[in-house]
Amino acid sequence: MIALPDLGVSLGASLRREWLLAFRNRGDIANPAIFFLTIVVFVPLGISPDDKVLATLAPGMIWIVALLATLLSLDRLFQSDYDDGSLEQMIVSGQPLYGLVLCKVLVHWLITGLPLILLAPVLGVMMSLPEAGYVPLLISLFLGTGTLSLIGAIGAALTVALRRGGLLLSLIVMPLYVPVLIFGSSAVRYAIEGFAIGGVLAVLGALLAGALLLAPLAAAGALRVGINQ
Amino acid sequence: MASWQWFHRLGSPRWFYEKTESWVPWLAVFAIWMIVTGCIWGLAFTPPDAKQGNSFRILYIHAPTSMLAMSGYYLMAISGAVGLIWRMKLAFMVMKSAAAIGAMLTFLGLFTGAVWGKPTWGTWWEWDARITSMLVLFFLYLGIIALQEAYRDQDAADKTSAILALVGTVNIPIIYKSVDWWYTLHQPATFKIMEKSTIAPSMAYPFVWMILAFYVTFAWLLIMRTRVEILKRERRTTWVQELARD
């Protein structure tokens, strides 16, 4: 019997692999960010370019679009690995699936969540977000998009064996996103209205911690069901 | 182990089907009797509400459906967990039946709420915390049903929707709390849904009666649907084919 490589080694290797794969499909990296940008452009076009209207919409709108951008990028999370069989190899490799899922989600967040966060201030300017909202927007997105990716991974794993799972994935994940959206956008709104936001950010952090702990477990379970298809 | 025998026997769809055969007519009569008497009691013999007049009477349908929508979800999730842990086919069938009934009840709860809201608050829809939570619960149900329909393979459909139901169970308290918090943040409390403590006994007795009636009806519908599901899935087995021949 061949001894399994160390957990650290295997996690490092899978992180490296995910990272390389992500970078070799460079086109996919920009897509969520471009989507994010175009939808925000649609808001003044569709509703009103008036500063005051935009300022009231800004916190919620930026959060909703961030959520949609994450959602749309999710169906690729496990799909290609499922199609070419490497997912099956990962599962039979004997390494904890929990860690592998976590690596995948981490890289997914780095190439979709992080660009959104970095782009958010620009969108804030376009949506005439009041000045007090910028830092809370960045912090809340930083804490919240991780949770979005983690919960989304459950949905992606549940639909991995389906040919056209995209819309279904959104359908099953959306209700689970409700708390993140509520606390994320209220953090920004609270800051604009001059209230303390420590508590709201703490809740977002708690959601992230809970998702980190539980979401990979559920996703791993779902992937095990998926590869038997 | 002898003490676990009943549990394993429960896992056999055939045993369940044959056992419930004799229960169903009794349960049906009992459920219909309870609903009918509860309706007559609630609609005809309770005094009208001091503020809402007669429109409050929809409470006798609205509140039990909403309560059962919630307990139905937990029943569904628990049977999903039982199915995943003990690989019990019957549990998945119960889960699927509970999902359909639960979604129906949630819709009924939302619908009767809207009908009640119109004369009471002057609007069909209000972004109230409870209404919003119910709507989210409805979406959770729809997601589970959609996932179940999406898979051709029964085993995968059962297991994935059970996982989703469990994920939902962890999330429901968080969703409810966050919606509650969101509501108190954004809107002043303009109205209060009937408080338990202020309800007069003459209104409360038919109310409790109707809740029990809905639980019995739920049990009846669940058993009926599960029986249909058993026949559908076991149609290739000899015992179902013998049953069909008779």
XYZ file of C-alpha atoms in Angstrom, chain A:
229
model
C 0.000 0.000 0.000
C 1.294 3.381 -0.946
C 1.237 5.973 1.781
C -0.880 8.996 1.032
C 0.958 12.274 0.741
C 0.705 14.673 3.616
C -2.514 16.672 3.900
C -0.608 19.934 3.538
C 1.165 18.684 0.416
C -2.052 17.540 -1.219
C -3.897 20.740 -0.390
C -0.985 22.769 -1.723
C -0.977 20.740 -4.909
C -4.684 21.141 -5.474
C -4.538 24.846 -4.764
C -1.740 25.167 -7.342
C -3.712 23.134 -9.838
C -6.881 25.194 -9.432
C -4.921 28.390 -9.678
C -3.173 27.290 -12.879
C -6.429 26.125 -14.434
C -8.093 29.401 -13.595
C -5.285 31.379 -15.129
C -5.159 29.350 -18.292
C -8.802 30.242 -18.925
C -8.166 33.906 -18.585
C -11.350 34.863 -20.394
C -13.477 33.422 -17.652
C -11.843 35.574 -15.016
C -12.993 38.850 -16.506
C -16.564 37.779 -17.260
C -18.168 38.180 -13.819
C -16.504 41.558 -13.368
C -17.726 42.754 -16.783
C -21.212 41.479 -15.970
C -21.083 43.341 -12.672
C -20.153 46.526 -14.496
C -22.768 46.288 -17.249
C -25.654 45.648 -14.890
C -24.687 48.648 -12.812
C -24.696 50.715 -16.000
C -28.253 49.520 -16.620
C -29.522 50.962 -13.344
C -29.330 54.662 -14.273
C -30.485 53.793 -17.790
C -33.475 51.865 -16.553
C -34.445 53.770 -13.426
C -33.086 57.269 -13.230
C -29.717 59.012 -13.528
C -30.721 61.306 -10.658
C -28.051 61.462 -7.938
C -30.447 61.146 -5.039
C -32.284 58.169 -6.474
C -29.023 56.411 -7.272
C -27.598 57.105 -3.826
C -30.534 55.423 -2.104
C -30.340 52.464 -4.462
C -26.547 52.108 -4.400
C -25.934 49.886 -1.340
C -28.603 47.358 -2.219
C -27.984 47.457 -5.964
C -24.249 46.853 -5.726
C -24.901 43.959 -3.357
C -27.570 42.397 -5.564
C -25.345 42.607 -8.625
C -22.402 41.117 -6.725
C -24.696 38.259 -5.742
C -25.816 37.703 -9.337
C -22.270 37.829 -10.661
C -21.213 35.169 -8.145
C -24.238 33.075 -9.005
C -23.523 33.110 -12.728
C -19.937 32.029 -12.297
C -20.837 29.104 -10.053
C -21.872 26.493 -12.576
C -18.278 26.203 -13.792
C -17.020 25.415 -10.304
C -17.065 21.612 -10.545
C -18.327 21.151 -14.088
C -15.120 20.742 -16.083
C -13.594 18.462 -13.473
C -16.741 16.402 -13.508
C -16.760 16.183 -17.296
C -13.162 15.048 -17.718
C -13.243 12.668 -14.773
C -10.705 14.396 -12.570
C -13.372 14.913 -9.919
C -13.753 11.173 -9.662
C -9.993 10.784 -9.269
C -10.001 13.377 -6.508
C -12.725 11.517 -4.665
C -11.032 8.124 -4.911
C -7.629 9.620 -4.079
C -8.326 9.154 -0.368
C -7.655 12.777 0.433
C -10.397 14.516 2.415
C -12.892 15.927 -0.023
C -13.588 18.728 2.422
C -10.164 20.226 1.778
C -10.424 19.837 -1.971
C -13.771 21.616 -2.029
C -12.337 24.353 0.144
C -9.407 24.802 -2.274
C -11.749 25.063 -5.227
C -13.972 27.588 -3.481
C -10.984 29.622 -2.369
C -9.658 29.882 -5.914
C -13.152 30.597 -7.214
C -13.441 33.424 -4.722
C -10.007 34.766 -5.634
C -10.891 34.979 -9.317
C -14.513 36.133 -9.023
C -15.182 37.568 -5.553
C -11.972 39.511 -5.183
C -12.200 41.356 -8.549
C -15.757 42.334 -7.642
C -14.561 43.784 -4.361
C -11.792 45.690 -6.099
C -14.246 46.986 -8.693
C -16.863 47.989 -6.135
C -15.482 51.483 -5.375
C -15.658 52.353 -9.090
C -19.260 51.248 -9.136
C -19.846 53.226 -5.979
C -18.762 56.343 -7.833
C -21.008 55.502 -10.785
C -23.953 54.947 -8.430
C -23.095 58.111 -6.456
C -22.706 56.158 -3.244
C -22.301 58.561 -0.286
C -18.732 58.798 0.936
C -19.318 57.121 4.290
C -20.384 53.961 2.480
C -17.158 53.012 0.686
C -15.177 51.355 3.461
C -18.205 49.437 4.820
C -19.030 48.344 1.269
C -15.544 46.910 0.839
C -15.528 45.194 4.230
C -19.029 43.784 3.850
C -18.273 42.509 0.345
C -15.032 41.023 1.606
C -16.845 39.085 4.324
C -19.970 38.357 2.307
C -18.713 37.185 -1.087
C -16.815 34.364 0.605
C -20.075 33.123 2.094
C -21.759 33.475 -1.298
C -19.086 31.320 -2.939
C -19.251 28.708 -0.186
C -23.047 28.379 -0.216
C -22.956 28.458 -3.994
C -20.555 25.525 -3.967
C -23.303 23.413 -2.376
C -25.645 24.311 -5.222
C -22.954 23.672 -7.825
C -22.207 20.266 -6.296
C -25.882 19.317 -6.152
C -26.382 20.079 -9.839
C -23.015 18.873 -11.135
C -24.389 15.768 -12.814
C -27.116 17.668 -14.650
C -26.498 18.766 -18.190
C -28.174 22.136 -17.923
C -28.038 22.909 -14.235
C -27.433 26.654 -14.493
C -30.921 27.976 -13.885
C -31.752 25.275 -11.367
C -28.579 26.158 -9.489
C -29.768 29.752 -9.123
C -33.185 28.576 -8.030
C -31.901 26.413 -5.204
C -29.185 28.783 -4.013
C -31.122 32.083 -4.046
C -33.189 31.522 -0.873
C -30.021 30.591 0.996
C -28.466 33.935 0.019
C -31.145 35.970 1.798
C -29.279 36.552 5.093
C -26.028 37.568 3.374
C -27.857 40.078 1.196
C -29.777 41.541 4.129
C -26.755 41.985 6.376
C -24.377 43.002 3.576
C -26.507 45.810 2.220
C -27.588 47.000 5.656
C -23.978 47.339 6.755
C -23.497 49.906 3.985
C -26.820 51.624 4.663
C -26.114 51.788 8.397
C -22.759 53.433 7.759
C -24.336 56.014 5.440
C -26.980 56.837 8.022
C -24.287 57.201 10.673
C -24.933 54.158 12.847
C -22.360 51.749 14.236
C -21.805 48.802 11.906
C -19.708 46.563 14.138
C -22.614 44.278 14.973
C -23.728 43.794 11.379
C -20.187 43.038 10.244
C -19.852 40.579 13.115
C -22.939 38.750 11.864
C -21.470 38.655 8.348
C -18.282 37.245 9.831
C -20.265 34.671 11.748
C -22.085 33.633 8.572
C -18.721 33.248 6.852
C -17.327 31.155 9.702
C -20.412 28.938 9.710
C -20.318 28.531 5.948
C -16.595 27.689 6.055
C -17.321 24.946 8.522
C -20.465 23.412 7.061
C -20.757 24.254 3.358
C -17.770 22.129 2.181
C -19.246 19.178 4.072
C -22.567 19.462 2.260
C -20.840 20.079 -1.066
C -18.579 17.044 -0.574
C -21.607 14.883 0.199
C -23.368 16.141 -2.900
C -20.304 15.511 -5.085
C -20.156 11.912 -3.853
C -23.744 11.464 -5.014
C -22.976 13.272 -8.260
C -20.115 11.055 -9.427
C -22.257 7.951 -9.115
C -24.299 9.246 -12.001
